[in-house]
Short mmCIF file of C-alpha atoms in Angstrom, two decimals:
data_model
loop_
_atom_site.label_atom_id
_atom_site.label_comp_id
_atom_site.label_asym_id
_atom_site.label_seq_id
_atom_site.Cartn_x
_atom_site.Cartn_y
_atom_site.Cartn_z
CA MET A 1 -27.55 -86.70 -3.97
CA ALA A 2 -27.87 -83.91 -6.86
CA PRO A 3 -30.70 -82.05 -4.52
CA SER A 4 -28.91 -81.97 -1.32
CA ALA A 5 -25.93 -80.52 -3.05
CA VAL A 6 -27.74 -77.68 -4.06
CA SER A 7 -29.52 -77.37 -0.88
CA MET A 8 -26.17 -76.98 1.10
CA VAL A 9 -24.89 -74.14 -1.60
CA PHE A 10 -27.72 -71.75 -1.48
CA THR A 11 -29.49 -72.70 1.98
CA VAL A 12 -26.99 -73.47 4.61
CA GLU A 13 -24.04 -71.05 3.23
CA ASN A 14 -25.99 -68.42 1.56
CA ALA A 15 -23.98 -66.32 3.46
CA LYS A 16 -20.70 -67.43 1.73
CA THR A 17 -22.00 -67.45 -1.91
CA VAL A 18 -20.32 -64.09 -3.03
CA GLY A 19 -17.13 -65.43 -1.48
CA ALA A 20 -17.46 -68.89 -3.74
CA LEU A 21 -17.64 -66.45 -7.02
CA GLU A 22 -14.39 -66.07 -8.90
CA LYS A 23 -12.37 -62.73 -8.11
CA GLY A 24 -13.65 -60.13 -10.15
CA GLN A 25 -17.02 -61.99 -11.12
CA LYS A 26 -19.96 -60.67 -10.21
CA PRO A 27 -23.21 -62.30 -8.96
CA PRO A 28 -26.21 -61.46 -11.64
CA GLY A 29 -28.32 -59.06 -10.65
CA GLY A 30 -26.09 -57.46 -8.77
CA HIS A 31 -25.55 -58.06 -4.73
CA SER A 32 -28.65 -58.43 -1.99
CA PHE A 33 -27.65 -55.99 0.17
CA ASP A 34 -26.52 -57.87 3.44
CA GLU A 35 -24.02 -59.48 1.17
CA ALA A 36 -23.11 -55.77 0.33
CA LEU A 37 -22.88 -54.88 3.80
CA GLU A 38 -21.06 -57.58 4.40
CA LEU A 39 -18.24 -57.04 1.86
CA ALA A 40 -18.33 -53.51 3.33
CA GLY A 41 -16.66 -55.18 6.74
CA PHE A 42 -17.01 -54.44 9.99
CA GLY A 43 -14.95 -51.70 11.97
CA ARG A 44 -15.03 -48.11 13.16
CA VAL A 45 -18.25 -46.94 11.62
CA GLN A 46 -20.28 -49.69 13.46
CA ILE A 47 -18.61 -49.12 16.30
CA VAL A 48 -19.02 -45.42 16.47
CA LEU A 49 -22.53 -45.86 15.19
CA SER A 50 -23.18 -47.92 17.77
CA ILE A 51 -22.06 -45.19 20.18
CA LEU A 52 -24.19 -42.17 19.05
CA ALA A 53 -27.31 -44.93 18.94
CA GLY A 54 -26.45 -45.43 22.83
CA LEU A 55 -26.17 -42.03 23.32
CA GLY A 56 -29.78 -41.22 22.09
CA MET A 57 -30.88 -44.47 24.56
CA MET A 58 -29.11 -42.12 27.05
CA ALA A 59 -31.29 -39.16 26.21
CA SER A 60 -34.43 -41.44 26.88
CA ILE A 61 -32.73 -42.95 30.29
CA ASN A 62 -31.90 -38.90 30.92
CA GLU A 63 -35.55 -37.84 30.49
CA ALA A 64 -36.96 -40.60 32.30
CA MET A 65 -34.70 -41.68 35.23
CA GLY A 66 -33.79 -37.90 36.19
CA MET A 67 -37.15 -37.43 37.13
CA SER A 68 -36.74 -39.66 39.85
CA ILE A 69 -34.23 -37.43 41.37
CA ILE A 70 -35.85 -34.19 40.55
CA LEU A 71 -39.25 -34.52 42.01
CA PRO A 72 -38.17 -35.02 45.16
CA ALA A 73 -36.15 -31.25 45.21
CA SER A 74 -38.97 -29.76 43.74
CA GLN A 75 -42.13 -31.09 45.40
CA CYS A 76 -41.90 -27.67 47.97
CA ASP A 77 -41.69 -25.73 44.83
CA LEU A 78 -44.06 -27.16 43.38
CA ASP A 79 -46.40 -27.84 45.84
CA LEU A 80 -46.76 -31.96 44.62
CA ASP A 81 -48.15 -34.37 46.22
CA ALA A 82 -46.95 -38.25 45.90
CA GLY A 83 -49.85 -39.11 43.49
CA GLU A 84 -48.86 -36.01 41.31
CA LYS A 85 -45.32 -36.98 41.50
CA GLY A 86 -46.30 -40.97 40.09
CA ILE A 87 -48.14 -38.67 37.47
CA VAL A 88 -45.83 -36.20 36.73
CA GLY A 89 -43.05 -38.73 36.30
CA GLY A 90 -45.12 -41.09 33.68
CA ALA A 91 -45.91 -38.07 31.20
CA VAL A 92 -42.39 -38.72 29.41
CA PHE A 93 -44.14 -42.24 28.76
CA LEU A 94 -47.28 -41.23 28.00
CA GLY A 95 -45.78 -38.74 25.80
CA THR A 96 -43.93 -40.97 24.04
CA MET A 97 -46.90 -43.54 23.80
CA CYS A 98 -48.97 -41.14 22.21
CA SER A 99 -46.57 -39.92 19.18
CA SER A 100 -44.63 -43.18 18.74
CA TYR A 101 -46.80 -44.24 15.71
CA PHE A 102 -46.21 -41.09 14.33
CA TRP A 103 -42.58 -41.16 14.34
CA GLY A 104 -42.53 -44.95 13.53
CA TYR A 105 -44.16 -43.67 10.22
CA LEU A 106 -41.87 -40.39 9.49
CA ALA A 107 -38.85 -42.84 10.37
CA ASP A 108 -39.99 -45.69 7.51
CA THR A 109 -40.92 -42.97 5.30
CA ARG A 110 -39.14 -39.92 5.88
CA GLY A 111 -35.34 -41.43 7.12
CA ARG A 112 -34.37 -42.52 10.55
CA GLN A 113 -31.00 -40.15 10.46
CA LEU A 114 -33.26 -37.12 9.27
CA ILE A 115 -35.98 -37.87 12.32
CA LEU A 116 -33.39 -38.64 14.63
CA LYS A 117 -31.52 -35.29 14.21
CA TYR A 118 -34.85 -33.14 14.72
CA ALA A 119 -36.10 -35.20 17.03
CA LEU A 120 -32.81 -35.18 19.40
CA PHE A 121 -32.99 -31.30 19.16
CA ALA A 122 -36.45 -30.85 19.98
CA THR A 123 -36.39 -33.52 22.76
CA SER A 124 -33.31 -31.18 24.32
CA PHE A 125 -35.44 -27.92 23.91
CA PHE A 126 -38.02 -29.42 25.40
CA GLY A 127 -36.74 -30.87 28.55
CA ALA A 128 -34.41 -27.94 29.01
CA ILE A 129 -37.44 -25.25 28.84
CA SER A 130 -39.28 -28.11 31.62
CA CYS A 131 -37.33 -25.89 34.66
CA LEU A 132 -39.43 -22.66 33.76
CA ALA A 133 -42.84 -25.22 35.01
CA THR A 134 -44.03 -23.10 38.17
CA GLY A 135 -46.76 -25.51 39.17
CA PHE A 136 -48.09 -29.08 38.66
CA THR A 137 -50.06 -28.56 35.26
CA SER A 138 -47.43 -26.80 33.49
CA LEU A 139 -44.77 -29.34 34.59
CA LEU A 140 -47.21 -31.54 33.46
CA VAL A 141 -47.39 -30.49 29.77
CA LEU A 142 -43.90 -29.87 29.32
CA ARG A 143 -42.94 -33.58 30.43
CA PHE A 144 -45.14 -34.46 28.08
CA LEU A 145 -43.76 -32.66 25.30
CA THR A 146 -40.62 -33.81 26.34
CA GLY A 147 -42.10 -37.21 26.03
CA VAL A 148 -43.51 -36.87 22.85
CA CYS A 149 -40.40 -35.74 21.04
CA VAL A 150 -37.81 -38.79 22.78
CA ALA A 151 -40.13 -41.57 21.63
CA ALA A 152 -37.95 -41.18 18.12
CA PRO A 153 -34.73 -41.17 19.56
CA ALA A 154 -36.05 -44.20 21.81
CA SER A 155 -37.17 -46.96 19.28
CA THR A 156 -35.63 -45.43 15.75
CA VAL A 157 -32.07 -45.46 16.81
CA TYR A 158 -32.69 -49.59 16.98
CA ALA A 159 -33.86 -49.85 13.00
CA TYR A 160 -30.83 -47.04 12.14
CA LEU A 161 -28.17 -48.81 13.56
CA GLY A 162 -29.34 -52.78 13.16
CA GLU A 163 -29.55 -51.34 9.20
CA PHE A 164 -25.51 -50.47 9.23
CA THR A 165 -25.12 -53.82 10.66
CA THR A 166 -25.07 -58.10 9.36
CA PRO A 167 -27.79 -59.43 11.26
CA SER A 168 -24.43 -61.96 12.42
CA ARG A 169 -23.86 -58.85 14.65
CA ARG A 170 -26.86 -57.10 15.19
CA SER A 171 -27.86 -58.46 18.18
CA GLN A 172 -24.33 -57.49 19.70
CA MET A 173 -24.01 -54.06 18.80
CA LEU A 174 -27.34 -53.54 20.29
CA SER A 175 -26.88 -54.96 23.31
CA PHE A 176 -23.47 -52.43 23.27
CA ALA A 177 -25.59 -49.44 22.52
CA SER A 178 -27.36 -50.12 25.56
CA VAL A 179 -24.83 -49.92 27.73
CA TRP A 180 -25.32 -45.96 27.54
CA GLY A 181 -28.47 -46.89 29.28
CA GLY A 182 -26.47 -47.53 32.48
CA VAL A 183 -24.37 -44.79 31.69
CA GLY A 184 -27.69 -42.34 31.84
CA ILE A 185 -28.73 -43.51 35.05
CA VAL A 186 -24.64 -43.25 36.32
CA TYR A 187 -25.24 -39.49 34.83
CA VAL A 188 -27.91 -38.16 36.14
CA SER A 189 -27.18 -39.81 39.59
CA LEU A 190 -23.66 -37.87 39.76
CA VAL A 191 -25.11 -34.89 38.26
CA GLY A 192 -28.19 -34.78 40.55
CA TRP A 193 -25.53 -35.45 43.27
CA TRP A 194 -23.37 -32.66 42.49
CA ILE A 195 -25.66 -29.85 41.10
CA LEU A 196 -28.30 -30.51 44.61
CA SER A 197 -25.19 -30.13 46.88
CA TYR A 198 -25.62 -26.45 46.49
CA ASP A 199 -28.34 -24.25 47.67
CA TRP A 200 -28.33 -20.97 45.75
CA VAL A 201 -31.17 -19.30 45.24
CA LEU A 202 -31.67 -16.63 42.15
CA THR A 203 -34.77 -14.70 42.54
CA ILE A 204 -36.22 -13.84 39.18
CA SER A 205 -39.51 -12.05 40.35
CA ASP A 206 -41.45 -12.23 42.99
CA SER A 207 -43.61 -15.50 41.85
CA PHE A 208 -40.31 -17.39 40.11
CA GLU A 209 -37.14 -18.52 42.02
CA PHE A 210 -34.42 -20.66 39.58
CA LYS A 211 -32.93 -23.38 42.42
CA PRO A 212 -30.59 -26.45 41.29
CA TRP A 213 -32.83 -28.59 40.55
CA ARG A 214 -34.37 -26.74 38.18
CA LEU A 215 -30.81 -26.24 36.28
CA LEU A 216 -30.62 -30.11 36.49
CA PHE A 217 -32.91 -30.30 33.79
CA ILE A 218 -30.80 -28.51 31.18
CA ILE A 219 -27.73 -30.30 32.31
CA ASN A 220 -29.62 -33.56 31.81
CA THR A 221 -30.43 -32.85 28.47
CA MET A 222 -26.86 -32.05 27.08
CA PRO A 223 -26.22 -35.60 26.20
CA GLY A 224 -29.34 -35.51 23.68
CA PHE A 225 -28.52 -31.80 22.04
CA LEU A 226 -24.58 -33.31 21.62
CA ASN A 227 -26.23 -36.63 19.97
CA GLY A 228 -28.79 -34.57 17.55
CA ILE A 229 -25.26 -32.50 16.86
CA ALA A 230 -23.51 -35.58 15.83
CA PHE A 231 -26.20 -37.08 13.62
CA CYS A 232 -25.96 -34.18 11.66
CA PHE A 233 -22.96 -35.55 9.87
CA CYS A 234 -23.91 -38.99 9.76
CA PRO A 235 -25.27 -40.37 6.63
CA GLU A 236 -29.07 -41.84 6.12
CA SER A 237 -29.54 -45.86 6.62
CA PRO A 238 -28.66 -47.71 3.01
CA LYS A 239 -31.24 -50.16 4.16
CA PHE A 240 -34.04 -47.34 4.01
CA LEU A 241 -32.76 -45.92 0.79
CA VAL A 242 -32.44 -48.92 -0.91
CA SER A 243 -36.15 -49.88 0.26
CA GLN A 244 -37.48 -46.10 -1.55
CA GLY A 245 -35.43 -47.24 -5.07
CA ARG A 246 -32.39 -44.99 -4.08
CA ASN A 247 -29.58 -47.77 -4.94
CA GLU A 248 -27.23 -45.14 -6.25
CA GLU A 249 -27.20 -43.26 -2.93
CA ALA A 250 -26.92 -46.24 -0.94
CA LEU A 251 -24.24 -47.73 -2.84
CA GLU A 252 -21.97 -44.77 -2.11
CA ILE A 253 -22.74 -44.78 1.43
CA LEU A 254 -21.27 -48.41 1.82
CA LYS A 255 -18.24 -47.25 -0.28
CA LYS A 256 -17.47 -44.75 2.03
CA VAL A 257 -18.25 -47.92 5.12
CA TYR A 258 -15.99 -49.89 3.24
CA LYS A 259 -12.98 -46.88 3.09
CA LEU A 260 -13.94 -46.56 6.87
CA ASN A 261 -13.58 -49.74 8.31
CA LYS A 262 -10.34 -50.96 5.86
CA GLY A 263 -8.55 -47.64 6.48
CA THR A 264 -7.84 -46.84 2.40
CA ASP A 265 -8.41 -43.90 0.63
CA SER A 266 -10.10 -46.42 -2.46
CA THR A 267 -13.15 -48.34 -3.05
CA ASP A 268 -11.21 -50.29 -5.71
CA GLY A 269 -11.41 -53.53 -3.49
CA TYR A 270 -14.81 -53.04 -3.21
CA GLU A 271 -16.47 -55.56 -5.35
CA VAL A 272 -20.05 -54.05 -5.12
CA THR A 273 -21.32 -52.54 -8.30
CA SER A 274 -24.91 -52.89 -8.23
CA LEU A 275 -27.51 -53.76 -5.53
CA ARG A 276 -30.26 -56.58 -6.39
CA LEU A 277 -33.71 -55.41 -4.78
CA ASP A 278 -34.39 -58.02 -2.13
CA PRO A 279 -38.43 -59.09 -2.19
CA GLU A 280 -39.22 -57.25 0.96
CA ASP A 281 -37.65 -54.28 -0.47
CA ALA A 282 -39.60 -54.71 -3.69
CA ILE A 283 -42.56 -54.63 -1.80
CA ALA A 284 -41.40 -51.52 -0.07
CA ARG A 285 -40.98 -49.68 -3.21
CA GLU A 286 -44.38 -50.88 -4.51
CA GLN A 287 -46.29 -49.62 -1.55
CA SER A 288 -44.43 -45.96 -1.79
CA GLU A 289 -44.85 -45.38 -5.28
CA ASN A 290 -48.69 -46.51 -5.28
CA GLY A 291 -48.97 -44.85 -1.86
CA SER A 292 -51.62 -42.05 -2.25
CA GLY A 293 -55.14 -40.88 -0.74
CA GLY A 294 -52.92 -37.98 1.75
CA LEU A 295 -51.48 -38.67 5.74
CA LEU A 296 -54.32 -40.99 7.44
CA LYS A 297 -54.22 -43.38 4.18
CA SER A 298 -50.69 -43.38 4.11
CA MET A 299 -50.18 -44.47 7.77
CA VAL A 300 -52.99 -46.65 7.34
CA GLN A 301 -51.05 -48.72 4.78
CA GLN A 302 -47.88 -48.20 6.14
CA THR A 303 -49.30 -50.39 9.14
CA LEU A 304 -51.45 -53.09 7.39
CA PRO A 305 -48.57 -55.98 6.54
CA ILE A 306 -47.75 -55.15 11.19
CA VAL A 307 -51.61 -56.89 11.15
CA LYS A 308 -51.40 -59.25 8.87
CA LEU A 309 -50.40 -63.45 10.02
CA PRO A 310 -47.85 -64.28 10.62
CA TYR A 311 -46.51 -61.01 11.53
CA LEU A 312 -49.82 -60.16 14.00
CA VAL A 313 -48.57 -62.65 16.17
CA TYR A 314 -45.02 -61.80 16.71
CA PHE A 315 -46.73 -57.92 17.08
CA ILE A 316 -48.62 -58.91 19.89
CA ILE A 317 -46.17 -61.61 21.67
CA CYS A 318 -43.04 -58.29 21.41
CA CYS A 319 -46.10 -56.04 22.96
CA VAL A 320 -46.62 -58.83 25.73
CA HIS A 321 -42.81 -58.58 26.45
CA ASN A 322 -42.53 -54.84 26.35
CA ILE A 323 -45.60 -54.05 28.91
CA GLY A 324 -44.03 -56.61 31.37
CA ALA A 325 -40.15 -54.90 30.42
CA PHE A 326 -41.47 -51.34 30.82
CA ALA A 327 -43.69 -51.74 34.09
CA ILE A 328 -40.89 -52.62 35.83
CA TYR A 329 -38.06 -51.01 34.27
CA GLY A 330 -39.95 -47.69 34.24
CA GLY A 331 -42.80 -47.94 36.87
CA LEU A 332 -40.50 -49.49 39.49
CA GLY A 333 -37.62 -47.90 38.73
CA LEU A 334 -39.71 -44.78 39.06
CA TRP A 335 -40.23 -45.39 42.71
CA PHE A 336 -37.04 -46.91 43.29
CA PRO A 337 -35.00 -44.07 45.21
CA GLU A 338 -38.12 -43.44 47.47
CA ILE A 339 -38.71 -47.02 48.10
CA MET A 340 -35.19 -47.62 49.15
CA ASN A 341 -35.23 -44.32 51.65
CA GLN A 342 -37.69 -45.69 53.59
CA VAL A 343 -36.04 -49.47 53.59
CA PHE A 344 -32.76 -47.54 54.78
CA SER A 345 -34.79 -45.19 57.25
CA GLN A 346 -35.55 -47.84 60.20
CA ASP A 347 -34.82 -47.60 63.48
CA ALA A 348 -31.20 -49.60 64.09
CA THR A 349 -32.68 -51.08 67.24
CA GLN A 350 -35.67 -52.27 65.90
CA ILE A 351 -35.82 -55.95 64.01
CA GLU A 352 -35.15 -55.90 60.31
CA ARG A 353 -38.49 -56.30 58.47
CA LYS A 354 -39.46 -57.45 54.91
CA VAL A 355 -40.06 -55.10 52.15
CA CYS A 356 -43.39 -55.28 52.11
CA ALA A 357 -44.30 -54.65 55.86
CA ILE A 358 -41.94 -51.55 55.63
CA LEU A 359 -43.99 -49.90 52.63
CA GLN A 360 -47.21 -50.94 54.43
CA ARG A 361 -46.56 -49.06 57.31
CA ASN A 362 -44.81 -46.50 55.79
CA GLU A 363 -47.91 -44.34 54.08
CA THR A 364 -45.78 -41.74 52.42
CA LEU A 365 -46.16 -42.94 49.27
CA PRO A 366 -49.70 -42.50 48.52
CA VAL A 367 -51.40 -38.93 48.23
CA THR A 368 -51.20 -36.92 51.42
CA SER A 369 -52.80 -34.11 53.00
CA ASP A 370 -52.76 -32.28 56.05
CA VAL A 371 -48.60 -31.94 55.23
CA VAL A 372 -47.91 -29.64 57.78
CA LEU A 373 -43.69 -29.41 56.96
CA CYS A 374 -42.78 -29.95 53.83
CA ASP A 375 -39.14 -31.76 53.39
CA ASP A 376 -37.26 -31.72 49.88
CA GLU A 377 -33.96 -32.86 51.07
CA VAL A 378 -32.90 -35.08 48.51
CA LYS A 379 -31.05 -37.98 51.18
CA ILE A 380 -27.80 -39.72 49.67
CA GLU A 381 -29.16 -43.03 49.52
CA THR A 382 -31.13 -41.45 46.74
CA PHE A 383 -28.28 -40.90 44.26
CA LEU A 384 -26.43 -44.26 45.84
CA TYR A 385 -29.04 -46.57 44.83
CA THR A 386 -29.80 -45.21 41.61
CA LEU A 387 -26.01 -44.74 40.86
CA LEU A 388 -25.22 -48.93 42.07
CA LEU A 389 -28.45 -49.39 39.94
CA GLY A 390 -26.97 -47.78 36.64
CA ILE A 391 -23.20 -49.61 37.36
CA ILE A 392 -25.26 -53.25 37.33
CA GLY A 393 -26.56 -51.98 34.03
CA CYS A 394 -23.20 -51.07 32.34
CA ILE A 395 -21.36 -54.14 33.83
CA TYR A 396 -24.55 -56.65 32.85
CA ALA A 397 -24.36 -54.35 29.07
CA LEU A 398 -20.93 -55.08 28.92
CA ILE A 399 -21.00 -59.09 29.95
CA THR A 400 -24.44 -59.64 27.88
CA SER A 401 -22.44 -57.42 24.52
CA ALA A 402 -19.50 -60.28 24.81
CA VAL A 403 -21.82 -63.25 24.86
CA LEU A 404 -24.82 -62.59 23.06
CA GLY A 405 -22.91 -63.27 19.57
CA ARG A 406 -22.56 -66.95 20.53
CA ILE A 407 -26.08 -67.11 22.99
CA ASP A 408 -28.83 -67.16 21.01
CA GLN A 409 -31.24 -63.99 21.75
CA LYS A 410 -34.70 -66.22 22.47
CA VAL A 411 -32.52 -67.48 25.25
CA MET A 412 -31.04 -64.58 26.56
CA MET A 413 -34.60 -63.02 26.38
CA VAL A 414 -35.82 -66.22 28.44
CA PHE A 415 -33.04 -65.65 31.33
CA ASN A 416 -33.41 -62.12 31.93
CA CYS A 417 -37.41 -62.38 32.15
CA ILE A 418 -36.88 -65.67 34.58
CA VAL A 419 -34.26 -63.82 36.85
CA ALA A 420 -36.11 -60.49 36.65
CA GLY A 421 -39.50 -62.79 38.00
CA VAL A 422 -37.22 -64.66 40.25
CA SER A 423 -35.57 -61.39 42.28
CA GLY A 424 -39.20 -60.14 42.36
CA ILE A 425 -40.62 -63.24 43.91
CA ALA A 426 -37.51 -63.37 46.55
CA LEU A 427 -38.10 -59.68 47.87
CA GLN A 428 -40.99 -61.27 49.92
CA PHE A 429 -38.66 -63.09 51.84
CA ILE A 430 -35.80 -61.03 52.92
CA THR A 431 -35.23 -58.67 55.15
CA ASN A 432 -31.98 -57.57 55.26
CA ALA A 433 -31.82 -54.16 53.82
CA TYR A 434 -28.25 -54.16 51.56
CA ALA A 435 -30.11 -57.89 49.67
CA VAL A 436 -33.29 -56.08 49.21
CA ALA A 437 -31.80 -53.21 47.42
CA ILE A 438 -29.21 -55.57 45.24
CA LEU A 439 -32.71 -57.68 44.39
CA PHE A 440 -34.72 -54.59 43.56
CA CYS A 441 -31.71 -53.40 41.12
CA LEU A 442 -31.67 -56.90 39.86
CA GLU A 443 -35.12 -57.14 39.14
CA ILE A 444 -35.04 -53.64 37.23
CA VAL A 445 -31.79 -54.42 35.35
CA PHE A 446 -32.80 -57.60 33.78
CA ALA A 447 -36.38 -56.46 32.43
CA GLY A 448 -35.35 -53.16 31.73
CA TYR A 449 -32.86 -55.27 29.43
CA CYS A 450 -35.72 -57.23 27.63
CA VAL A 451 -36.62 -54.03 25.98
CA LEU A 452 -33.14 -54.26 24.20
CA LEU A 453 -33.97 -57.79 23.60
CA VAL A 454 -36.90 -56.80 22.67
CA ASN A 455 -36.38 -54.15 20.10
CA ALA A 456 -33.71 -56.36 18.45
CA ASN A 457 -35.96 -59.26 17.57
CA VAL A 458 -38.55 -56.66 16.21
CA VAL A 459 -35.72 -55.84 13.87
CA ALA A 460 -35.29 -58.97 12.67
CA ILE A 461 -38.45 -60.22 12.17
CA PHE A 462 -40.23 -57.05 10.64
CA PRO A 463 -39.55 -56.56 6.97
CA THR A 464 -37.52 -53.27 6.37
CA ASN A 465 -40.54 -51.09 5.39
CA VAL A 466 -42.27 -51.47 8.68
CA ARG A 467 -39.66 -51.80 10.86
CA ALA A 468 -39.32 -48.39 12.28
CA MET A 469 -43.64 -48.61 12.66
CA ALA A 470 -42.94 -52.06 14.44
CA VAL A 471 -40.96 -50.52 17.11
CA ALA A 472 -42.56 -47.64 17.18
CA LEU A 473 -45.45 -49.69 18.37
CA THR A 474 -44.13 -52.47 20.47
CA ASN A 475 -42.56 -49.37 22.57
CA MET A 476 -45.72 -47.64 22.48
CA ILE A 477 -47.72 -50.43 23.83
CA GLY A 478 -45.11 -50.81 26.72
CA ARG A 479 -44.70 -47.21 27.35
CA LEU A 480 -48.41 -46.96 28.54
CA SER A 481 -47.85 -49.66 30.90
CA CYS A 482 -44.83 -48.13 32.13
CA PHE A 483 -46.93 -44.72 32.32
CA VAL A 484 -49.87 -46.39 34.53
CA ALA A 485 -47.50 -48.37 36.80
CA SER A 486 -45.68 -45.19 37.64
CA ALA A 487 -48.75 -43.54 38.28
CA VAL A 488 -50.41 -45.88 40.30
CA ILE A 489 -47.66 -48.57 41.30
CA GLY A 490 -47.04 -46.55 44.72
CA LEU A 491 -50.49 -47.00 45.40
CA LEU A 492 -50.92 -50.66 44.27
CA ILE A 493 -47.93 -51.67 46.72
CA LEU A 494 -49.43 -50.41 49.88
CA GLN A 495 -52.80 -51.93 49.23
CA ASN A 496 -51.57 -55.54 48.83
CA CYS A 497 -47.38 -55.32 48.27
CA PRO A 498 -47.15 -59.17 48.14
CA VAL A 499 -49.54 -59.16 45.46
CA THR A 500 -48.01 -56.59 43.56
CA PHE A 501 -44.58 -57.89 43.62
CA TYR A 502 -45.89 -61.39 42.53
CA MET A 503 -48.35 -59.79 39.60
CA LEU A 504 -44.82 -58.30 38.26
CA SER A 505 -42.96 -61.67 38.53
CA GLY A 506 -46.06 -63.69 37.06
CA LEU A 507 -46.03 -61.46 34.02
CA LEU A 508 -42.22 -61.62 32.94
CA PHE A 509 -42.65 -65.33 33.52
CA LEU A 510 -45.83 -65.47 30.88
CA CYS A 511 -42.71 -63.48 28.70
CA ALA A 512 -40.64 -65.93 29.22
CA GLY A 513 -42.78 -68.49 27.80
CA LEU A 514 -44.38 -66.43 24.89
CA THR A 515 -40.51 -66.07 23.60
CA PHE A 516 -40.76 -69.74 22.36
CA LEU A 517 -43.25 -68.75 19.88
CA LEU A 518 -41.03 -65.88 17.72
CA PRO A 519 -39.39 -67.08 14.78
CA LYS A 520 -35.80 -68.11 14.41
CA LYS A 521 -33.76 -65.48 12.80
#
């Protein structure tokens, strides 16, 4: 009987061992970080940081989804065909893919908050000067550089917010932050609708005219710029500071968290006076102290824990998840407004047809030549269906945030993959245009939400010293599939539309099955 009693105290009720101590008694060796964070309380700090993290996600969404509205308006001025539009639209994802590894290394070795604020400013800068592009090449380069910078906030915000939140609430707060992804889609659609309703022209030179679509680049960067300013006033992640041996700094931040959450001017009620080093933090500190041999060797040492068992298996599973999620959310999402325009452009006198019959008959998606008259009008449907996509995303994120604390995130992952996959298959049999629009929205929203759940799993599975690197690498792989999908998905749909949708749905079903191989946290 004695072993059972010990097991109950230290294993099952481990989170309550602090409360089990007599008042004023300190645990030997100090409190663990999770204990200290639990004692600091949950309140306004976590809520504010979840909003700021959400704005960081919104900055990433603005740069990616904003192009689906800007490209149709700019295609005549920049002389872009459909193939070039697909490449330029995916350039942000390509830049993100190429830089994610480096940003992950910097976030794990230099700090989350430091990287976030500078990367957000750099993203705003390159996003804004994209308005100066004069052709395909210049726009491609500027969008690629924007993607290079936005890779940091797109992934590091997950680690930053997760390390200010106790494990029991982590997935729920990340889910709440993801609401801002939907807000970002609503933002770019409403702002695009407003700005592109004007037709003014400012002639700068004989070869350059400033039109409303150029202003849209600048407007889309404003949330990211303001987010960068806000992060200048935010503290560094205390979990990161502990992993770097800066326990006193971490403790001071936790005391401030306690004061703000409890609404008091004193930290007398905060029981933590010292922090005990967790095993994973001890490993991180040892690697930090022994790291030498230059940048390349340091980056390799930082990556090695990820490619060792059992983390390698989990890393591969999370990469497959992101490949499926990003291919649909980013790749199919980029073409969503144009596909919807084709669906709703049917002759009212004709019998309603299935979506594949419409797309394969209308050959405006692939590269075209010999265009007599260029049409750069962005139809109202583009804004309406993009707006609908964002609203559905916001509503679903709010609902999930409310229930995620009660439902295991692995179950939510399986549910999202299955709903998105079934929606993709159902598209092959539906003829009603409005039902098609809803199914497209469900497929994109539910697949996109898998990105959040994958990142939440990565934050929970991987140790502090490689957490940001793991998030960055899984997102890097996902965005590679996103770039490929955005560049070629229009052509694939026209060549064999049903097979394309079945392949995407099959990939999601594979992801649902692989979810069961992830560890319990």
